[in-house]
């Protein structure tokens, strides 16, 4: 798990998320929990660590049911096109704005390619959801300013696939955290 401060808002969120996943496998209350936390709390700031080189993944909590991570995005920093290894992903914007572009992975006659779909922008407090059945995606900060987002992955996973938009090539990618409990990993 992690060294969350007892009775802090983020510790209460982790407890509530754990209870929600135990209560219902579909976890229908997760969007409300994340949205309410995002609208009212700021203790996530101690987990927000930026890098000039790339967006950062900062672990708040890992349980057997989920990972809760703060992602920090410099201006114009974006993820590669990726999947979620069969897991569910919720995202809410804590600060700034995040864009998401959806992609469908198509295979025709042994040739892989990606079909670009809609692009959406998420502002502070908006909660989004994606699974591999919905689409692959790329996300990142909008060009105007850096952004911070809170991501919840159920179940935890340590590897995903990265998709090359030109060649259609699929490559496995080991995932890592830049910080854990606010400390360099």
mmCIF file of C-alpha atoms in Angstrom:
data_model
loop_
_atom_site.group_PDB
_atom_site.id
_atom_site.type_symbol
_atom_site.label_atom_id
_atom_site.label_comp_id
_atom_site.label_asym_id
_atom_site.label_seq_id
_atom_site.Cartn_x
_atom_site.Cartn_y
_atom_site.Cartn_z
ATOM 1 C CA UNK A 1 0.000 0.000 0.000
ATOM 2 C CA UNK A 2 1.539 3.346 0.916
ATOM 3 C CA UNK A 3 2.312 5.666 3.783
ATOM 4 C CA UNK A 4 -0.792 7.835 3.536
ATOM 5 C CA UNK A 5 -1.405 10.309 6.322
ATOM 6 C CA UNK A 6 -4.171 8.968 8.532
ATOM 7 C CA UNK A 7 -7.521 10.725 8.017
ATOM 8 C CA UNK A 8 -6.140 12.853 5.180
ATOM 9 C CA UNK A 9 -8.520 13.442 2.269
ATOM 10 C CA UNK A 10 -6.449 11.253 -0.066
ATOM 11 C CA UNK A 11 -6.335 8.448 2.526
ATOM 12 C CA UNK A 12 -10.117 8.696 2.857
ATOM 13 C CA UNK A 13 -10.389 8.532 -0.942
ATOM 14 C CA UNK A 14 -8.234 5.387 -1.071
ATOM 15 C CA UNK A 15 -10.381 3.771 1.638
ATOM 16 C CA UNK A 16 -13.617 4.742 -0.139
ATOM 17 C CA UNK A 17 -12.306 3.433 -3.479
ATOM 18 C CA UNK A 18 -11.307 0.142 -1.881
ATOM 19 C CA UNK A 19 -14.775 -0.196 -0.336
ATOM 20 C CA UNK A 20 -16.440 0.654 -3.670
ATOM 21 C CA UNK A 21 -14.452 -2.018 -5.551
ATOM 22 C CA UNK A 22 -15.246 -4.574 -2.847
ATOM 23 C CA UNK A 23 -18.937 -3.597 -2.848
ATOM 24 C CA UNK A 24 -19.394 -3.873 -6.595
ATOM 25 C CA UNK A 25 -17.124 -5.299 -9.286
ATOM 26 C CA UNK A 26 -18.458 -2.643 -11.692
ATOM 27 C CA UNK A 27 -17.489 0.103 -9.197
ATOM 28 C CA UNK A 28 -20.249 2.442 -10.343
ATOM 29 C CA UNK A 29 -19.508 5.024 -7.661
ATOM 30 C CA UNK A 30 -15.890 5.608 -8.667
ATOM 31 C CA UNK A 31 -16.607 8.591 -10.931
ATOM 32 C CA UNK A 32 -18.425 10.401 -8.126
ATOM 33 C CA UNK A 33 -15.654 9.624 -5.620
ATOM 34 C CA UNK A 34 -12.954 10.979 -7.942
ATOM 35 C CA UNK A 35 -15.012 14.006 -8.980
ATOM 36 C CA UNK A 36 -15.843 14.955 -5.398
ATOM 37 C CA UNK A 37 -12.233 14.565 -4.298
ATOM 38 C CA UNK A 38 -10.969 16.665 -7.207
ATOM 39 C CA UNK A 39 -13.460 19.470 -6.559
ATOM 40 C CA UNK A 40 -12.729 19.804 -2.843
ATOM 41 C CA UNK A 41 -9.216 18.625 -1.984
ATOM 42 C CA UNK A 42 -5.627 19.714 -2.558
ATOM 43 C CA UNK A 43 -3.532 17.236 -0.580
ATOM 44 C CA UNK A 44 -2.618 15.555 -3.896
ATOM 45 C CA UNK A 45 -0.098 18.380 -4.387
ATOM 46 C CA UNK A 46 2.532 16.592 -2.302
ATOM 47 C CA UNK A 47 2.502 13.833 -4.972
ATOM 48 C CA UNK A 48 2.875 16.233 -7.924
ATOM 49 C CA UNK A 49 6.409 16.038 -9.312
ATOM 50 C CA UNK A 50 7.292 17.312 -12.794
ATOM 51 C CA UNK A 51 10.154 16.550 -15.152
ATOM 52 C CA UNK A 52 11.375 18.662 -18.069
ATOM 53 C CA UNK A 53 12.022 15.457 -20.034
ATOM 54 C CA UNK A 54 8.666 13.683 -19.906
ATOM 55 C CA UNK A 55 5.370 13.440 -18.086
ATOM 56 C CA UNK A 56 5.695 11.749 -14.700
ATOM 57 C CA UNK A 57 3.811 8.926 -12.995
ATOM 58 C CA UNK A 58 3.617 9.429 -9.213
ATOM 59 C CA UNK A 59 2.143 6.605 -7.145
ATOM 60 C CA UNK A 60 -0.200 7.503 -4.308
ATOM 61 C CA UNK A 61 -1.501 4.004 -3.498
ATOM 62 C CA UNK A 62 -1.321 0.457 -4.846
ATOM 63 C CA UNK A 63 -3.692 -2.188 -3.526
ATOM 64 C CA UNK A 64 -4.673 -5.582 -4.886
ATOM 65 C CA UNK A 65 -7.650 -3.814 -6.520
ATOM 66 C CA UNK A 66 -6.171 -0.622 -7.999
ATOM 67 C CA UNK A 67 -3.359 1.881 -8.520
ATOM 68 C CA UNK A 68 -4.017 5.559 -7.761
ATOM 69 C CA UNK A 69 -1.495 7.783 -9.546
ATOM 70 C CA UNK A 70 -0.889 11.501 -10.062
ATOM 71 C CA UNK A 71 0.406 12.254 -13.566
ATOM 72 C CA UNK A 72 2.176 15.569 -14.155
ATOM 73 C CA UNK A 73 2.325 16.941 -17.684
ATOM 74 C CA UNK A 74 4.551 19.768 -18.856
ATOM 75 C CA UNK A 75 3.260 21.939 -21.703
ATOM 76 C CA UNK A 76 2.880 19.754 -24.792
ATOM 77 C CA UNK A 77 4.016 16.550 -23.021
ATOM 78 C CA UNK A 78 1.981 13.586 -24.289
ATOM 79 C CA UNK A 79 1.799 9.861 -23.802
ATOM 80 C CA UNK A 80 2.388 7.481 -26.665
ATOM 81 C CA UNK A 81 -0.691 5.780 -28.113
ATOM 82 C CA UNK A 82 -1.303 2.970 -25.640
ATOM 83 C CA UNK A 83 -3.706 0.395 -24.247
ATOM 84 C CA UNK A 84 -4.449 -0.446 -20.600
ATOM 85 C CA UNK A 85 -3.610 -4.165 -20.595
ATOM 86 C CA UNK A 86 -7.288 -5.079 -20.205
ATOM 87 C CA UNK A 87 -7.764 -2.873 -17.137
ATOM 88 C CA UNK A 88 -10.237 -0.079 -16.491
ATOM 89 C CA UNK A 89 -8.952 3.491 -16.267
ATOM 90 C CA UNK A 90 -10.578 6.551 -14.754
ATOM 91 C CA UNK A 91 -8.967 9.971 -15.025
ATOM 92 C CA UNK A 92 -9.809 13.337 -13.521
ATOM 93 C CA UNK A 93 -8.036 16.627 -14.072
ATOM 94 C CA UNK A 94 -6.700 18.226 -10.910
ATOM 95 C CA UNK A 95 -5.153 21.289 -12.541
ATOM 96 C CA UNK A 96 -4.987 22.639 -16.086
ATOM 97 C CA UNK A 97 -6.481 20.839 -19.088
ATOM 98 C CA UNK A 98 -5.804 17.423 -20.620
ATOM 99 C CA UNK A 99 -6.596 16.313 -24.161
ATOM 100 C CA UNK A 100 -7.378 12.758 -25.198
ATOM 101 C CA UNK A 101 -7.372 11.400 -28.748
ATOM 102 C CA UNK A 102 -8.956 7.994 -29.319
ATOM 103 C CA UNK A 103 -7.642 5.377 -31.761
ATOM 104 C CA UNK A 104 -8.998 2.083 -33.023
ATOM 105 C CA UNK A 105 -6.475 -0.663 -33.760
ATOM 106 C CA UNK A 106 -7.372 -2.306 -37.093
ATOM 107 C CA UNK A 107 -5.887 -5.371 -38.776
ATOM 108 C CA UNK A 108 -6.466 -5.899 -42.511
ATOM 109 C CA UNK A 109 -4.750 -8.757 -44.373
ATOM 110 C CA UNK A 110 -1.940 -9.081 -41.801
ATOM 111 C CA UNK A 111 -1.337 -5.307 -41.843
ATOM 112 C CA UNK A 112 -1.894 -3.335 -38.645
ATOM 113 C CA UNK A 113 -2.938 0.289 -38.663
ATOM 114 C CA UNK A 114 -4.570 2.819 -36.368
ATOM 115 C CA UNK A 115 -7.705 4.741 -37.156
ATOM 116 C CA UNK A 116 -7.787 8.135 -35.442
ATOM 117 C CA UNK A 117 -11.031 9.006 -33.679
ATOM 118 C CA UNK A 118 -12.346 11.947 -31.741
ATOM 119 C CA UNK A 119 -10.256 14.299 -29.603
ATOM 120 C CA UNK A 120 -11.708 15.581 -26.338
ATOM 121 C CA UNK A 121 -10.485 18.126 -23.813
ATOM 122 C CA UNK A 122 -10.961 17.598 -20.086
ATOM 123 C CA UNK A 123 -10.869 20.578 -17.741
ATOM 124 C CA UNK A 124 -10.409 20.558 -13.980
ATOM 125 C CA UNK A 125 -12.916 18.344 -12.204
ATOM 126 C CA UNK A 126 -14.058 16.379 -15.254
ATOM 127 C CA UNK A 127 -13.796 12.579 -14.911
ATOM 128 C CA UNK A 128 -13.157 10.373 -17.933
ATOM 129 C CA UNK A 129 -13.184 6.595 -18.357
ATOM 130 C CA UNK A 130 -11.603 4.211 -20.855
ATOM 131 C CA UNK A 131 -11.020 0.511 -21.419
ATOM 132 C CA UNK A 132 -9.333 -1.324 -24.271
ATOM 133 C CA UNK A 133 -12.805 -2.254 -25.546
ATOM 134 C CA UNK A 134 -13.578 1.445 -26.003
ATOM 135 C CA UNK A 135 -10.327 2.498 -27.672
ATOM 136 C CA UNK A 136 -6.607 3.035 -27.436
ATOM 137 C CA UNK A 137 -5.668 6.597 -26.637
ATOM 138 C CA UNK A 138 -3.035 9.278 -26.359
ATOM 139 C CA UNK A 139 -3.337 11.877 -23.615
ATOM 140 C CA UNK A 140 -1.367 14.937 -22.644
ATOM 141 C CA UNK A 141 -1.336 18.545 -21.554
ATOM 142 C CA UNK A 142 -2.881 21.114 -23.825
ATOM 143 C CA UNK A 143 -0.329 23.558 -25.286
ATOM 144 C CA UNK A 144 -1.303 26.492 -23.057
ATOM 145 C CA UNK A 145 0.086 25.301 -19.716
ATOM 146 C CA UNK A 146 1.157 22.285 -17.638
ATOM 147 C CA UNK A 147 -1.510 19.994 -16.215
ATOM 148 C CA UNK A 148 -1.954 17.467 -13.425
ATOM 149 C CA UNK A 149 -4.316 14.500 -13.596
ATOM 150 C CA UNK A 150 -5.349 11.758 -11.186
ATOM 151 C CA UNK A 151 -5.583 8.245 -12.660
ATOM 152 C CA UNK A 152 -7.167 5.155 -11.191
ATOM 153 C CA UNK A 153 -6.342 1.799 -12.783
ATOM 154 C CA UNK A 154 -8.206 -1.351 -11.817
ATOM 155 C CA UNK A 155 -6.544 -3.778 -11.553
ATOM 156 C CA UNK A 156 -2.935 -2.640 -11.143
ATOM 157 C CA UNK A 157 -0.671 -3.454 -14.076
ATOM 158 C CA UNK A 158 3.026 -3.013 -14.853
ATOM 159 C CA UNK A 159 3.138 -3.280 -18.649
ATOM 160 C CA UNK A 160 1.063 -1.989 -21.540
ATOM 161 C CA UNK A 161 1.339 -1.917 -25.322
ATOM 162 C CA UNK A 162 2.545 1.108 -27.269
ATOM 163 C CA UNK A 163 1.280 1.577 -30.840
ATOM 164 C CA UNK A 164 3.227 3.251 -33.640
ATOM 165 C CA UNK A 165 0.764 5.363 -35.660
ATOM 166 C CA UNK A 166 2.858 5.142 -38.856
ATOM 167 C CA UNK A 167 3.901 1.483 -38.992
ATOM 168 C CA UNK A 168 1.164 -0.046 -36.838
ATOM 169 C CA UNK A 169 3.887 -1.817 -34.859
ATOM 170 C CA UNK A 170 2.946 -2.842 -31.334
ATOM 171 C CA UNK A 171 5.626 -2.849 -28.623
ATOM 172 C CA UNK A 172 5.367 -3.853 -24.956
ATOM 173 C CA UNK A 173 6.293 -1.092 -22.508
ATOM 174 C CA UNK A 174 7.302 -1.640 -18.881
ATOM 175 C CA UNK A 175 5.681 0.973 -16.672
ATOM 176 C CA UNK A 176 7.413 2.638 -13.753
ATOM 177 C CA UNK A 177 6.810 5.331 -11.174
ATOM 178 C CA UNK A 178 8.873 8.491 -10.900
ATOM 179 C CA UNK A 179 7.871 8.826 -7.248
ATOM 180 C CA UNK A 180 6.241 6.610 -4.648
ATOM 181 C CA UNK A 181 4.647 8.263 -1.596
ATOM 182 C CA UNK A 182 6.055 11.570 -2.823
ATOM 183 C CA UNK A 183 9.662 10.294 -2.766
ATOM 184 C CA UNK A 184 11.840 9.527 -5.829
ATOM 185 C CA UNK A 185 11.426 5.897 -6.833
#
